[in-house]
mmCIF file of C-alpha atoms in Angstrom:
data_model
loop_
_atom_site.group_PDB
_atom_site.id
_atom_site.type_symbol
_atom_site.label_atom_id
_atom_site.label_comp_id
_atom_site.label_asym_id
_atom_site.label_seq_id
_atom_site.Cartn_x
_atom_site.Cartn_y
_atom_site.Cartn_z
ATOM 1 C CA MET A 165 26.270 -27.019 -4.226
ATOM 2 C CA SER A 166 25.399 -23.401 -2.834
ATOM 3 C CA ARG A 167 22.211 -22.376 -0.974
ATOM 4 C CA SER A 168 20.230 -19.436 -2.062
ATOM 5 C CA ALA A 169 21.623 -16.471 0.244
ATOM 6 C CA SER A 170 18.036 -14.688 0.720
ATOM 7 C CA ARG A 171 15.925 -18.490 0.897
ATOM 8 C CA GLY A 172 18.091 -21.030 2.131
ATOM 9 C CA VAL A 173 17.232 -23.474 -0.384
ATOM 10 C CA PRO A 174 19.785 -25.062 -2.048
ATOM 11 C CA THR A 175 20.704 -23.430 -5.938
ATOM 12 C CA GLY A 176 18.695 -25.862 -8.618
ATOM 13 C CA ALA A 177 17.321 -27.860 -6.498
ATOM 14 C CA ALA A 178 14.048 -28.845 -7.346
ATOM 15 C CA PRO A 179 11.285 -27.902 -4.668
ATOM 16 C CA SER A 180 9.429 -30.512 -2.605
ATOM 17 C CA ARG A 181 6.199 -31.329 -2.900
ATOM 18 C CA ARG A 182 5.261 -29.589 0.880
ATOM 19 C CA ALA A 183 6.951 -25.839 -0.862
ATOM 20 C CA LEU A 184 4.679 -26.237 -4.005
ATOM 21 C CA LEU A 185 1.910 -27.212 -2.338
ATOM 22 C CA ALA A 186 2.334 -23.935 0.097
ATOM 23 C CA GLY A 187 3.364 -21.303 -2.703
ATOM 24 C CA ALA A 188 -0.149 -22.622 -4.470
ATOM 25 C CA ALA A 189 -2.393 -22.352 -0.651
ATOM 26 C CA ALA A 190 -0.636 -18.607 0.149
ATOM 27 C CA LEU A 191 -1.609 -17.968 -4.438
ATOM 28 C CA ALA A 192 -5.041 -19.070 -3.954
ATOM 29 C CA LEU A 193 -4.774 -16.925 -0.594
ATOM 30 C CA TRP A 194 -3.532 -14.041 -2.199
ATOM 31 C CA PRO A 195 -6.894 -11.998 -2.985
ATOM 32 C CA THR A 196 -7.848 -11.485 0.173
ATOM 33 C CA ALA A 197 -4.603 -10.400 1.786
ATOM 34 C CA ALA A 198 -3.978 -8.145 -1.138
ATOM 35 C CA MET A 199 -7.401 -7.058 -0.038
ATOM 36 C CA ALA A 200 -6.974 -6.334 3.822
ATOM 37 C CA ALA A 201 -3.761 -4.537 2.797
ATOM 38 C CA GLU A 202 -5.346 -2.256 0.285
ATOM 39 C CA PRO A 203 -6.268 0.611 3.056
ATOM 40 C CA ALA A 204 -2.146 -0.008 3.655
ATOM 41 C CA ARG A 205 -1.561 1.380 -0.082
ATOM 42 C CA ALA A 206 -0.278 5.249 -1.020
ATOM 43 C CA ALA A 207 -3.629 7.500 -1.775
ATOM 44 C CA GLY A 208 -4.552 7.038 -4.973
ATOM 45 C CA GLY A 209 -3.033 4.096 -5.975
ATOM 46 C CA THR A 210 -4.296 0.587 -7.174
ATOM 47 C CA PRO A 211 -8.066 0.745 -6.554
ATOM 48 C CA VAL A 212 -9.462 -1.954 -3.878
ATOM 49 C CA ARG A 213 -11.347 -4.869 -5.472
ATOM 50 C CA ILE A 214 -13.455 -5.533 -4.299
ATOM 51 C CA THR A 215 -16.566 -8.256 -5.277
ATOM 52 C CA GLU A 216 -19.537 -9.993 -4.189
ATOM 53 C CA GLY A 217 -20.265 -11.122 -0.920
ATOM 54 C CA GLN A 218 -16.654 -8.729 0.345
ATOM 55 C CA VAL A 219 -15.861 -5.636 2.535
ATOM 56 C CA ALA A 220 -13.018 -4.123 1.812
ATOM 57 C CA GLU A 221 -11.947 0.611 2.727
ATOM 58 C CA ALA A 222 -10.296 2.648 0.155
ATOM 59 C CA ALA A 223 -7.846 5.031 1.831
ATOM 60 C CA ARG A 224 -8.766 8.851 1.469
ATOM 61 C CA GLY A 225 -7.823 10.076 -2.561
ATOM 62 C CA GLN A 226 -8.251 5.997 -3.806
ATOM 63 C CA ALA A 227 -10.932 4.466 -5.753
ATOM 64 C CA ILE A 228 -13.134 1.285 -5.495
ATOM 65 C CA LEU A 229 -13.801 -1.170 -8.120
ATOM 66 C CA TYR A 230 -16.838 -3.197 -7.574
ATOM 67 C CA PRO A 231 -16.245 -5.337 -10.699
ATOM 68 C CA SER A 232 -19.539 -7.540 -12.497
ATOM 69 C CA VAL A 233 -21.935 -5.656 -11.107
ATOM 70 C CA THR A 234 -24.678 -7.158 -12.451
ATOM 71 C CA SER A 235 -28.006 -8.880 -10.195
ATOM 72 C CA CYS A 236 -25.678 -7.090 -6.889
ATOM 73 C CA LEU A 237 -25.823 -3.453 -5.304
ATOM 74 C CA THR A 238 -22.191 -1.797 -4.157
ATOM 75 C CA VAL A 239 -22.544 0.161 -0.233
ATOM 76 C CA THR A 240 -20.232 3.024 -0.669
ATOM 77 C CA VAL A 241 -20.013 4.868 2.627
ATOM 78 C CA ARG A 242 -17.845 8.291 2.545
ATOM 79 C CA LEU A 243 -16.588 8.885 5.198
ATOM 80 C CA GLY A 244 -14.896 11.660 7.208
ATOM 81 C CA GLY A 245 -10.865 12.483 6.222
ATOM 82 C CA GLY A 246 -11.809 10.874 2.373
ATOM 83 C CA ALA A 247 -11.301 7.670 3.637
ATOM 84 C CA LYS A 248 -14.352 5.185 1.453
ATOM 85 C CA VAL A 249 -15.896 2.073 3.283
ATOM 86 C CA GLY A 250 -17.255 -0.109 0.276
ATOM 87 C CA ALA A 251 -19.219 -3.376 0.423
ATOM 88 C CA HIS A 252 -20.677 -5.576 -3.108
ATOM 89 C CA ALA A 253 -24.057 -7.661 -1.769
ATOM 90 C CA SER A 254 -24.823 -9.852 -3.876
ATOM 91 C CA LEU A 255 -28.488 -12.036 -4.660
ATOM 92 C CA PHE A 256 -27.229 -15.311 -4.006
ATOM 93 C CA ARG A 257 -23.633 -16.480 -1.241
ATOM 94 C CA VAL A 258 -20.556 -16.920 -3.421
ATOM 95 C CA PRO A 259 -18.458 -19.375 -1.368
ATOM 96 C CA GLY A 260 -17.046 -18.574 1.259
ATOM 97 C CA GLU A 261 -18.244 -15.109 1.544
ATOM 98 C CA LEU A 262 -20.533 -12.880 2.858
ATOM 99 C CA ARG A 263 -25.144 -13.351 2.776
ATOM 100 C CA SER A 264 -26.875 -10.617 1.967
ATOM 101 C CA ASP A 265 -28.060 -9.910 5.108
ATOM 102 C CA GLU A 266 -24.188 -10.174 7.123
ATOM 103 C CA ILE A 267 -23.241 -7.621 4.585
ATOM 104 C CA LEU A 268 -23.991 -4.446 6.181
ATOM 105 C CA GLY A 269 -22.939 -5.562 9.864
ATOM 106 C CA ALA A 270 -20.224 -5.892 8.453
ATOM 107 C CA VAL A 271 -19.757 -2.929 7.111
ATOM 108 C CA ARG A 272 -20.739 -1.234 9.892
ATOM 109 C CA ARG A 273 -18.012 -3.229 12.096
ATOM 110 C CA ARG A 274 -15.245 -1.605 9.962
ATOM 111 C CA VAL A 275 -17.208 1.701 9.690
ATOM 112 C CA ALA A 276 -16.889 1.205 14.010
ATOM 113 C CA GLY A 277 -17.773 4.247 15.010
ATOM 114 C CA ARG A 278 -16.181 7.008 12.517
ATOM 115 C CA ARG A 279 -17.967 9.999 10.907
ATOM 116 C CA VAL A 280 -20.798 8.586 8.260
ATOM 117 C CA LEU A 281 -20.506 11.479 5.315
ATOM 118 C CA ALA A 282 -23.052 9.750 2.672
ATOM 119 C CA VAL A 283 -24.149 6.059 2.202
ATOM 120 C CA GLU A 284 -24.240 5.437 -2.006
ATOM 121 C CA VAL A 285 -25.535 2.641 -2.794
ATOM 122 C CA ARG A 286 -26.049 0.999 -7.274
ATOM 123 C CA GLY A 287 -26.981 -1.617 -9.148
ATOM 124 C CA ALA A 288 -29.745 -3.543 -9.798
ATOM 125 C CA VAL A 289 -32.146 -2.017 -7.675
ATOM 126 C CA GLY A 290 -35.449 -3.883 -9.072
ATOM 127 C CA ALA A 291 -34.043 -6.997 -8.241
ATOM 128 C CA TRP A 292 -33.932 -6.282 -4.487
ATOM 129 C CA ASP A 293 -36.353 -6.634 -2.041
ATOM 130 C CA PRO A 294 -35.527 -4.119 1.586
ATOM 131 C CA SER A 295 -35.528 -7.698 3.295
ATOM 132 C CA TYR A 296 -32.581 -9.172 1.767
ATOM 133 C CA PHE A 297 -30.271 -6.829 4.118
ATOM 134 C CA THR A 298 -31.754 -8.875 6.959
ATOM 135 C CA LYS A 299 -32.727 -12.238 5.520
ATOM 136 C CA ALA A 300 -31.103 -13.593 2.893
ATOM 137 C CA ILE A 301 -32.614 -15.762 0.409
ATOM 138 C CA GLU A 302 -30.968 -18.447 0.411
ATOM 139 C CA SER A 303 -32.396 -18.454 4.483
ATOM 140 C CA TYR A 304 -35.427 -18.965 3.642
ATOM 141 C CA GLY A 305 -36.342 -23.062 4.313
ATOM 142 C CA ASP A 306 -39.031 -25.178 2.142
ATOM 143 C CA GLY A 307 -42.620 -23.816 1.904
ATOM 144 C CA GLU A 308 -41.446 -20.703 3.106
ATOM 145 C CA THR A 309 -42.038 -17.394 0.850
ATOM 146 C CA VAL A 310 -38.992 -15.895 -0.542
ATOM 147 C CA PRO A 311 -40.707 -11.779 -0.799
ATOM 148 C CA PHE A 312 -40.229 -11.016 -4.826
ATOM 149 C CA PRO A 313 -39.397 -7.244 -5.438
ATOM 150 C CA THR A 314 -42.527 -6.098 -7.649
ATOM 151 C CA ARG A 315 -41.254 -2.630 -8.870
ATOM 152 C CA PRO A 316 -37.707 -0.674 -7.837
ATOM 153 C CA ASP A 317 -37.723 -0.050 -4.027
ATOM 154 C CA PRO A 318 -34.761 3.097 -3.327
ATOM 155 C CA GLU A 319 -36.800 4.454 -0.548
ATOM 156 C CA GLY A 320 -36.701 1.110 0.654
ATOM 157 C CA LEU A 321 -33.427 -0.308 0.552
ATOM 158 C CA ALA A 322 -31.922 3.284 1.656
ATOM 159 C CA ARG A 323 -33.983 3.464 5.161
ATOM 160 C CA ALA A 324 -33.544 -0.506 5.036
ATOM 161 C CA VAL A 325 -29.356 0.441 4.876
ATOM 162 C CA ALA A 326 -29.166 3.255 7.154
ATOM 163 C CA ALA A 327 -30.533 0.583 10.062
ATOM 164 C CA GLY A 328 -28.551 -1.417 9.066
ATOM 165 C CA LEU A 329 -25.169 0.580 9.505
ATOM 166 C CA GLY A 330 -27.199 1.499 12.893
ATOM 167 C CA LEU A 331 -27.548 5.301 10.712
ATOM 168 C CA PRO A 332 -30.567 7.931 11.915
ATOM 169 C CA GLN A 333 -32.979 7.526 9.237
ATOM 170 C CA SER A 334 -32.066 11.257 8.506
ATOM 171 C CA ALA A 335 -28.782 9.870 7.324
ATOM 172 C CA ARG A 336 -27.979 10.937 3.666
ATOM 173 C CA VAL A 337 -28.481 7.627 1.688
ATOM 174 C CA SER A 338 -28.022 7.664 -1.805
ATOM 175 C CA VAL A 339 -30.371 4.896 -4.145
ATOM 176 C CA GLU A 340 -29.586 4.321 -7.642
ATOM 177 C CA ASP A 341 -30.314 1.481 -10.231
ATOM 178 C CA VAL A 342 -27.027 1.522 -12.835
ATOM 179 C CA PRO A 343 -26.590 -0.477 -15.879
ATOM 180 C CA ASP A 344 -24.476 -3.941 -15.106
ATOM 181 C CA GLY A 345 -21.180 -3.643 -16.146
ATOM 182 C CA ASP A 346 -18.050 -2.978 -13.190
ATOM 183 C CA GLN A 347 -18.842 -0.131 -11.206
ATOM 184 C CA THR A 348 -16.153 2.517 -10.254
ATOM 185 C CA VAL A 349 -16.454 4.845 -6.902
ATOM 186 C CA SER A 350 -13.800 7.336 -6.284
#
């Protein structure tokens, strides 16, 4: 029986159960690995896709796609040199992803002291209390009252995002209420 030169697997042989499981595991992890590799892509390439509870970086000239923004907020940090760090903050934690009170810390670590030119917050502004960035809805215990926004608070959200990113109060943070759907930031 001949062997495939690239894999060392007998030609025509059925893959082992272990090989199938390893392949399935690799496919399950693929989106996460692909997002981690996105900044290395050529500028102007495929947009970096950031889903709920995730943080990623786009290279200069590369867009960010935030899919299915309904009750969420997106945070895009524009950096000197043209790169962008984006976060898709979810009102309720998606299993295995970051909670709303963890997302700004992850963005701050990703920015890692680089020069911030602007911060853009977009999404369901009226559904968010600024405190959700410091204590996620899931963090409240039985008997605790979860703050509920009675009106949109774009100024409060701007202050909370600036504070969570470690930016001075004078930092330029814009907040925009946008309709449900996909968001693309160029």
